[in-house]
Coordinates of C-alpha atoms and ligand atoms in Angstrom, one line a residue:
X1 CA -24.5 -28.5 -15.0
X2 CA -25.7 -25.9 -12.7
X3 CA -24.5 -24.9 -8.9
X4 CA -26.6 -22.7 -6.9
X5 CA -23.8 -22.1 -4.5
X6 CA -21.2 -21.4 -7.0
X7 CA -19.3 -18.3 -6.3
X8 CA -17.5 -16.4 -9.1
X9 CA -13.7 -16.1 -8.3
X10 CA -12.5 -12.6 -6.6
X11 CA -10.7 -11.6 -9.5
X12 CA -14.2 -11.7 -11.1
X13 CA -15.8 -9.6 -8.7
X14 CA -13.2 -7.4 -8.7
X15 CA -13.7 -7.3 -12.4
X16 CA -16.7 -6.2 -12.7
X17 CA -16.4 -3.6 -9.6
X18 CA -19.0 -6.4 -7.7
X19 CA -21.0 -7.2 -10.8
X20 CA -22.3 -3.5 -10.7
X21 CA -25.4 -2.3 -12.2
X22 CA -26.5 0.8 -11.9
X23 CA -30.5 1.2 -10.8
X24 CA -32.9 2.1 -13.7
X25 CA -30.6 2.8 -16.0
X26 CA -28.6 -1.0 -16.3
X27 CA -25.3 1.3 -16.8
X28 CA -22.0 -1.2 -16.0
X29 CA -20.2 1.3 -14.7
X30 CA -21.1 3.5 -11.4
X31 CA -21.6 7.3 -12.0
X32 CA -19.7 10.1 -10.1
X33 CA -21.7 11.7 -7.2
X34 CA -19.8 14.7 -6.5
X35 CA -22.8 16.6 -3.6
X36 CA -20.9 18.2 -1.4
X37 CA -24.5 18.5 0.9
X38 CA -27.4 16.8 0.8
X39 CA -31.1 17.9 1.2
X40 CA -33.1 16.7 4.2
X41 CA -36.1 14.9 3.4
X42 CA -40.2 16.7 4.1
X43 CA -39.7 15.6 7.7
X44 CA -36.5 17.9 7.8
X45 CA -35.0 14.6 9.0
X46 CA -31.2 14.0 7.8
X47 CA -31.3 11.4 4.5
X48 CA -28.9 8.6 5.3
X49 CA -26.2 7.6 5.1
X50 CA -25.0 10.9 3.7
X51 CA -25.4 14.3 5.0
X52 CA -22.3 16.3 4.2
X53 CA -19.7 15.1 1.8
X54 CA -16.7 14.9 4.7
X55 CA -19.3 11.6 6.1
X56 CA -18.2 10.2 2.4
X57 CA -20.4 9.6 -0.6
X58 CA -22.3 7.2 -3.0
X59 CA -19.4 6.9 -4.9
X60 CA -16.9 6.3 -2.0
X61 CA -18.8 4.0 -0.8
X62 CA -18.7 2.0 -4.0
X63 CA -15.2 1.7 -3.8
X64 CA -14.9 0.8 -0.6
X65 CA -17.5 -1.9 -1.4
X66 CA -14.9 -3.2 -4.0
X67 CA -11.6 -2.6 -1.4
X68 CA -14.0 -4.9 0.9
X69 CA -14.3 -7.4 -1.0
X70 CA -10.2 -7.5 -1.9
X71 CA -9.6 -7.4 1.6
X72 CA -12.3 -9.9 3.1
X73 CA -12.9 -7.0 5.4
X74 CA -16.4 -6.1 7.3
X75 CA -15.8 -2.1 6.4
X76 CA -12.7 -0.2 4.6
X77 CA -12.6 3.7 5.4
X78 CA -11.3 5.1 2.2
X79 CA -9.1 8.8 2.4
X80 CA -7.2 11.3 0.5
X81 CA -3.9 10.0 0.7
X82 CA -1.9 6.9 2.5
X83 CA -0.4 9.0 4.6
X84 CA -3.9 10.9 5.7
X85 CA -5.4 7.0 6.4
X86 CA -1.9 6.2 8.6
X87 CA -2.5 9.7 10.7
X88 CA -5.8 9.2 11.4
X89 CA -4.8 5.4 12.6
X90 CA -2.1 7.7 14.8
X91 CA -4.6 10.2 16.3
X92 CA -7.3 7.8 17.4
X93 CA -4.5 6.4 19.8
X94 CA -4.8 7.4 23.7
X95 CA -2.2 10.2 24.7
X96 CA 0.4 7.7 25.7
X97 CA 0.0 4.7 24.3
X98 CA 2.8 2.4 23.4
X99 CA 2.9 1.9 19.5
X100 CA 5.7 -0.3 18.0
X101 CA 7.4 0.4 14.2
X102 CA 10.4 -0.9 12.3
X103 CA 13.2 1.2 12.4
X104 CA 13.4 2.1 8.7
X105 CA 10.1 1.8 6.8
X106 CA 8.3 4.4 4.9
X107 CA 9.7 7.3 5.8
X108 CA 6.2 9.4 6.1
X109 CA 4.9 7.2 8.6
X110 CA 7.6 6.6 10.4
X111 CA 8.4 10.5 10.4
X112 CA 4.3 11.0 11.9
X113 CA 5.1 8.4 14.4
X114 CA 8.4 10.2 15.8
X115 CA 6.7 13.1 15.6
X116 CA 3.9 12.6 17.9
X117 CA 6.3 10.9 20.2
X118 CA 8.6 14.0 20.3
X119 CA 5.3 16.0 21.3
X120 CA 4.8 13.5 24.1
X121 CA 1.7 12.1 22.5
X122 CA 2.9 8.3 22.3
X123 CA 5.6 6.2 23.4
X124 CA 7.8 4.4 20.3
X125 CA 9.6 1.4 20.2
X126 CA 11.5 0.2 17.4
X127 CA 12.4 -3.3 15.9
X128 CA 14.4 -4.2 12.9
X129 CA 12.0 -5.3 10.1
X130 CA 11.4 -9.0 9.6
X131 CA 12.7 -10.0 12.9
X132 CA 10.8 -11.4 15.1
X133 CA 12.7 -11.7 18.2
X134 CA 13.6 -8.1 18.0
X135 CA 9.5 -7.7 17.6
X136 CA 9.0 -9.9 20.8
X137 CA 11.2 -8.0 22.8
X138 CA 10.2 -4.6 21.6
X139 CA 5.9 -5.5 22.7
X140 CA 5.6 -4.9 26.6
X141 CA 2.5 -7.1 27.4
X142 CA -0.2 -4.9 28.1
X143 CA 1.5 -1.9 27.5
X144 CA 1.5 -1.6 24.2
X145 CA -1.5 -0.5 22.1
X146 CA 0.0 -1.0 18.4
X147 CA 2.0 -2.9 16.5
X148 CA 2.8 -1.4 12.9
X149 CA 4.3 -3.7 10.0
X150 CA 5.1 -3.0 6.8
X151 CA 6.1 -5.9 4.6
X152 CA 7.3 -5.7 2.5
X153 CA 9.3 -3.0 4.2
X154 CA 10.7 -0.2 2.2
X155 CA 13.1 0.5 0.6
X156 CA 15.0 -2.6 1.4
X157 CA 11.9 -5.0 0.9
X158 CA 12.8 -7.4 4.0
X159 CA 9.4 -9.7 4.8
X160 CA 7.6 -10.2 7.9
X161 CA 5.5 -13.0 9.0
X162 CA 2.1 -11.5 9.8
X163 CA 0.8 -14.4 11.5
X164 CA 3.5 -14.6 13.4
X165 CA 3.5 -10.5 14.4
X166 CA -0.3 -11.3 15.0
X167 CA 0.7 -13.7 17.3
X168 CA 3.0 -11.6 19.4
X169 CA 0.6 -8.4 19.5
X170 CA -2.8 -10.3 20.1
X171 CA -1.0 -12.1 23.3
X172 CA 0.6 -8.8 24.9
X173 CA -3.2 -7.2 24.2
X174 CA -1.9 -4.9 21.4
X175 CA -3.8 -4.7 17.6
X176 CA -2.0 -4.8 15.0
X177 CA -1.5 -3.1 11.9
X178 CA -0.2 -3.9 8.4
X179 CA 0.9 -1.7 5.6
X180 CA 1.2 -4.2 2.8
X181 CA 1.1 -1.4 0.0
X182 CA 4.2 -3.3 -1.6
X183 CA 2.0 -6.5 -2.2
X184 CA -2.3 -5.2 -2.8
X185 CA -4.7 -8.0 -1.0
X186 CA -5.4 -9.6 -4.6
X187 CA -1.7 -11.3 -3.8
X188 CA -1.6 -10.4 0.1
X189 CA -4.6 -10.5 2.2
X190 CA -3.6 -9.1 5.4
X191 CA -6.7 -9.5 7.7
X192 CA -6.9 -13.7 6.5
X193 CA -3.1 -13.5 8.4
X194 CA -4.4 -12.2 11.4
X195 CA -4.0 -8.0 11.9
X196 CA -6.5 -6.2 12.7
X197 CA -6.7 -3.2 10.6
X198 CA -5.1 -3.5 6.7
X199 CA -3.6 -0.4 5.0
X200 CA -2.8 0.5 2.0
X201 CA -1.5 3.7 0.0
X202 CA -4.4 2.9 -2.8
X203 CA -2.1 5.9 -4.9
X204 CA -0.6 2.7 -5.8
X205 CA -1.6 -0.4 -7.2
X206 CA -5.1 -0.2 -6.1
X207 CA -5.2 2.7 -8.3
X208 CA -3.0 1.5 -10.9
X209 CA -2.3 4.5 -13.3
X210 CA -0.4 7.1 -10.8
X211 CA -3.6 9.4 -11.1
X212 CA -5.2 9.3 -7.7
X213 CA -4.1 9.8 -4.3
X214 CA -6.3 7.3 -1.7
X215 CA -5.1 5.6 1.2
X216 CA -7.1 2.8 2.5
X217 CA -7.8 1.1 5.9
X218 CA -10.0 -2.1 6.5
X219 CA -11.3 -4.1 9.5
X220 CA -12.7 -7.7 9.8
X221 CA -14.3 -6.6 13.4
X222 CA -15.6 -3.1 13.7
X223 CA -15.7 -1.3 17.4
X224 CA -15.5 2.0 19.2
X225 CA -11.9 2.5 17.4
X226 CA -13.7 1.9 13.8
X227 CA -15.7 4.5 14.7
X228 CA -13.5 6.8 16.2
X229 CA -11.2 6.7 13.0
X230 CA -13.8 7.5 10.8
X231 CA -14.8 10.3 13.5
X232 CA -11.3 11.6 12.9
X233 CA -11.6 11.7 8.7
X234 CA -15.0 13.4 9.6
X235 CA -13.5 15.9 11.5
X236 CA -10.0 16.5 9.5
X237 CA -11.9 16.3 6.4
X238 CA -9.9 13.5 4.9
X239 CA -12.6 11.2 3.4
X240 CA -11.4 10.7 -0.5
X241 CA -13.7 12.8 -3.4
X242 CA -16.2 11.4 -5.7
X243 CA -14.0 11.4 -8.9
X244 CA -10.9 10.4 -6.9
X245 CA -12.7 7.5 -5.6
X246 CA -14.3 6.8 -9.8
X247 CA -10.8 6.5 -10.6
X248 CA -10.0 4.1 -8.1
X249 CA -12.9 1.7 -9.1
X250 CA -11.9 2.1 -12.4
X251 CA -8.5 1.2 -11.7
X252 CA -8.8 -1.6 -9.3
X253 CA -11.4 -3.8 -12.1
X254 CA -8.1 -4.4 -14.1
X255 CA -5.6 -5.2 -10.4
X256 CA -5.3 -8.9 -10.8
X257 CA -4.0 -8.8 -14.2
X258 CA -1.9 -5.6 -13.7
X259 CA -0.6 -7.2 -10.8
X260 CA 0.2 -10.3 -12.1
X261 CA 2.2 -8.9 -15.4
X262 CA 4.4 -6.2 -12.7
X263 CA 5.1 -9.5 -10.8
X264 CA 6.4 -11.4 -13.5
X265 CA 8.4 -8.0 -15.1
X266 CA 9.9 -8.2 -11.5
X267 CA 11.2 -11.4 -12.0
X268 CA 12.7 -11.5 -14.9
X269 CA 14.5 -8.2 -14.0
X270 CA 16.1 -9.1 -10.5
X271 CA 17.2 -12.6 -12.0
X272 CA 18.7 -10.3 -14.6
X273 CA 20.3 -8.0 -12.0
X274 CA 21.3 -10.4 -9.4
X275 CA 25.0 -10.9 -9.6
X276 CA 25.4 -9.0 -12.5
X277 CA 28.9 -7.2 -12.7
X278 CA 27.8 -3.5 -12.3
X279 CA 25.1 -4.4 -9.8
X280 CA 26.4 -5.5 -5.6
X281 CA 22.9 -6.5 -4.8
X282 CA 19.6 -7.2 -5.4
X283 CA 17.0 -7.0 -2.4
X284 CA 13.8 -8.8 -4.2
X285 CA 11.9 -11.5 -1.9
X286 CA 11.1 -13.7 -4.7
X287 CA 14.9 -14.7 -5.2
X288 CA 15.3 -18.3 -3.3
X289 CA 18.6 -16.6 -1.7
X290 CA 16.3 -13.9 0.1
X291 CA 16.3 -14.2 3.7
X292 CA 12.3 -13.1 3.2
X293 CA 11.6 -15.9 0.0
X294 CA 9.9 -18.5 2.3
X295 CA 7.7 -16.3 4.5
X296 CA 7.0 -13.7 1.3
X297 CA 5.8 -17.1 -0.5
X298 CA 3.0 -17.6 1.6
X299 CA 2.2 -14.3 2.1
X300 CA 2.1 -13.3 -1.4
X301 CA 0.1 -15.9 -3.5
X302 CA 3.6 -17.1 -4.5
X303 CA 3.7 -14.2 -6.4
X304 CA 6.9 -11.9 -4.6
X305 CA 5.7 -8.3 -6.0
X306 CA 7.0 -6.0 -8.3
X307 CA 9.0 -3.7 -5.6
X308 CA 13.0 -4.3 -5.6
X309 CA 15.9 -2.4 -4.5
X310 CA 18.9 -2.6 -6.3
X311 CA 22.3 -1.3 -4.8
X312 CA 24.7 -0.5 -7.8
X313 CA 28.4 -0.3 -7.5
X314 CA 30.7 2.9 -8.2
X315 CA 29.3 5.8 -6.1
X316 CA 26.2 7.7 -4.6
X317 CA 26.7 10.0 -8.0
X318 CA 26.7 7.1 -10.0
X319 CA 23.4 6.3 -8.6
X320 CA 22.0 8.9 -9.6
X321 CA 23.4 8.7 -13.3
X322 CA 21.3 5.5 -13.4
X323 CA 18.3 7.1 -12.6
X324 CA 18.9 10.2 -14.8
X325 CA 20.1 8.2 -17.7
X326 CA 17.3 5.8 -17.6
X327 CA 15.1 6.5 -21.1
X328 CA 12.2 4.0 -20.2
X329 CA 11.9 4.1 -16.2
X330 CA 10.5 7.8 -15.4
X331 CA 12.3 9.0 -12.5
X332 CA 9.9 9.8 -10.1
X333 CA 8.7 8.3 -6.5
X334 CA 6.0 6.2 -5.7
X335 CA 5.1 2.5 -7.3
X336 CA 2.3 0.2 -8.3
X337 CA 1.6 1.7 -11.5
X338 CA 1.7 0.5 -15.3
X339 CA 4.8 2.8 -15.8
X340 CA 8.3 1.6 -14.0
X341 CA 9.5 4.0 -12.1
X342 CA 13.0 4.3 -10.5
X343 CA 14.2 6.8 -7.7
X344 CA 18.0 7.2 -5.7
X345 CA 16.3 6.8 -2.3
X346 CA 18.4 8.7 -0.2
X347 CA 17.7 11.6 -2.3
X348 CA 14.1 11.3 -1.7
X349 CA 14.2 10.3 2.5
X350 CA 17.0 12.7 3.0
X351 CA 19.9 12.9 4.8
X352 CA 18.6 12.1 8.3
X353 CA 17.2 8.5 7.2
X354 CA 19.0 5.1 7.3
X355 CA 19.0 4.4 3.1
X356 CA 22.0 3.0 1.5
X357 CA 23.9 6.2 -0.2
X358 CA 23.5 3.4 -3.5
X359 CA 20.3 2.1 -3.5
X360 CA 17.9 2.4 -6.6
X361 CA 14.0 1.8 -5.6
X362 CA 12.6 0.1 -8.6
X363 CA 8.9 0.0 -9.5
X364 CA 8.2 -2.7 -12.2
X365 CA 5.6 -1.7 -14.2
X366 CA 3.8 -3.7 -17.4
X367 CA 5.7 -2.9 -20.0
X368 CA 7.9 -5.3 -22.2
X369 CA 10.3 -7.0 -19.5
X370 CA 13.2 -7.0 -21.8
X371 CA 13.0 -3.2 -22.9
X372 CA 12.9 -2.4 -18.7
X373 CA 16.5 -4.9 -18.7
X374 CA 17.8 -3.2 -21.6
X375 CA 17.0 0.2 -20.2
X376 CA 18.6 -0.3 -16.9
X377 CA 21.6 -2.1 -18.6
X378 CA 22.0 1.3 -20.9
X379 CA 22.3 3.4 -18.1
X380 CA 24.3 1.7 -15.7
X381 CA 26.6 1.6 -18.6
X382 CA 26.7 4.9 -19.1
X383 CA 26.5 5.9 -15.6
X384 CA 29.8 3.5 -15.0
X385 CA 31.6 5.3 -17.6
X386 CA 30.4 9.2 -16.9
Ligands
PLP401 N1 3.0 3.4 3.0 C1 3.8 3.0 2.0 C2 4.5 1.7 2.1 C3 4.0 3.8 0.9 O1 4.9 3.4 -0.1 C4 3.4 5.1 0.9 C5 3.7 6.0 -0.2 O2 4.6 5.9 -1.0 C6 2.6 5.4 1.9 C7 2.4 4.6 3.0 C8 1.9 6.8 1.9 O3 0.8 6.8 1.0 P1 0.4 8.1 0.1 O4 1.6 8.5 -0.7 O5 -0.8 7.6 -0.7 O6 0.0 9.1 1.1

């Protein structure tokens, strides 16, 4: 039986990076364009799209084909970092527009925004992430330009409804903005919820395999502020490179599965953890006891991640023993990659930001679930009796 309008799953398309095939050749992978300029044609008219490698590339464009696709976006703008994609997000705003943030979140963004409004170049207000009321009463109704969510919200992983935060910024005039870098749009799908732009740090499980830095922004509606972002990766020379952006195709044709085997890692380890004897909490949205479980259930593909935070009794030292004694989780920052990785957050933030002196940010990778509980159980052993 045949279907004419049969359409493959996503995690098909995202399989086969959009069923590629190269031109003339039938190759089933894309090759790397890495022109930093491009020739103009007899005419000595500019070829398009691409006349100078900061306007992008082939390549580039290829992945943000695939990020697209993920996303159920019109355009994604693909850059050099998270952080680079977030900035440029930040300088598009008027001089004095009203943005709102959480109050703890990750603690690059949040350190841009404070720093453009200490220079006077926006006005912040703050809200405690996942609640709504707080969000409500932070928007001033056509005041404010920008709301900014993250969920789920680092380092302590609390959820917020984007629907809901859609809601609130759409009615006071604002756009809003998501940073679901915790939860990649093959579980969350941002834009379906209702914000306006979706980020994403792609360093992380877009990429997969901690070998790229990419941060990635998408719209369902393009305007005058599309353009103006990708003016400012134009002119800041931000757009990601050709291999960069290889990688990143590369990595994102195995996401779903990837994904899928972190989240179920993640499980089994915070049912392990929670309420174990060495272990005072576990902050994990898929546990029913969460106050984020309902919300991250819809928002996640019922899914929950692979991002959790563990607070471990004893001390801040003993903390760090965990981390240090650890044979299996590398200990080293960021997430969404094959490998688990754990890190003592406050050592990373620093002093000046609100992180519990305890807290362990864990990364489940794919490994073997039980060797990751055996690991952890090793060293908070060892870091309890050091
Ligand atoms: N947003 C979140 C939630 C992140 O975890 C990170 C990085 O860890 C970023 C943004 C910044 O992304 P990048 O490190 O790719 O610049």
């Amino acid at each position: 039986m045949t279907d004419s309008n049969r359409k493959p799953a996503l995690s098909t398309r995202i399989a086969q990076a959009l069923h590629f095939v190269e031109d003339g050749t039938g190759a089933v992978t894309p090759a790397i364009q890495p022109a930093a300029t491009y020739a103009r044609d007899e005419d000595y008219q500019v070829r398009k799209p691409y006349w100078y490698r900061r306007d992008g590339s082939q390549t580039t464009a290829q992945a943000e084909a695939v990020i697209a696709e993920l996303e159920g976006a019109t355009e994604s703008l693909l850059f050099s970092s998270g952080m680079s994609a977030c900035t440029a997000v930040i300088e598009h705003l008027p001089t004095g527009a009203h943005v709102v943030a959480p109050k703890v979140m990750y603690h690059g963004v949040l350190a841009q925004l404070q720093g453009y409004a200490a220079k006077g170049r926006l006005t912040l207000s703050d809200y405690t992430a996942g609640n709504l009321d707080e969000l409500a009463a932070a928007i001033q109704p056509g005041e404010t330009t920008l709301v900014w969510v993250e969920t789920p919200n680092n380092p302590n992983w609390e959820v917020t409804d984007i629907a809901a935060a859609a809601e609130l910024a759409h009615a006071a005039g604002a756009k809003l903005i998501t940073d679901c870098t915790g939860t990649p749009p093959c579980m969350t799908r941002a834009l379906d919820f209702g914000a306006d732009f979706s980020f994403h740090s792609a360093t992380k499980y877009l990429g997969g395999h901690s070998d790229v830095t990419a941060g990635v922004l998408s719209v369902r509606e393009t305007g005058t502020f599309w353009d103006e972002i990708a003016m400012v990766r134009k002119l800041q020379g931000t757009v990601l490179q050709s291999f960069d952006a290889w990688l990143l195709i590369r990595g994102m044709r195995t996401l779903f599965l990837r994904v899928e085997r972190a989240c179920q890692n993640a499980m089994a380890v915070a049912r392990h953890f929670d309420g174990h004897p060495m272990v005072e909490q576990v902050h994990y949205p898929g546990l029913p006891a969460d106050p984020g479980h309902e919300v991250a259930r819809r928002q996640t593909d019922g899914q929950f991640g692979a991002m959790m935070s563990i607070i471990v009794k004893g001390s801040e030292q003993t903390a760090i023993d965990v981390c240090r004694f650890c044979e299996l989780f590398y200990p080293a920052t960021s997430l969404g990659g094959v490998e688990s990785l754990i890190e003592h957050r406050k050592t990373v933030s620093g002093d000046g930001f609100p992180v519990h002196p305890r807290l362990l940010r864990l990364s489940i990778g794919i490994e073997d679930a039980d060797d990751l509980i055996y690991d952890l159980e090793q060293a908070l052993t060892r870091a309890a009796s050091s």
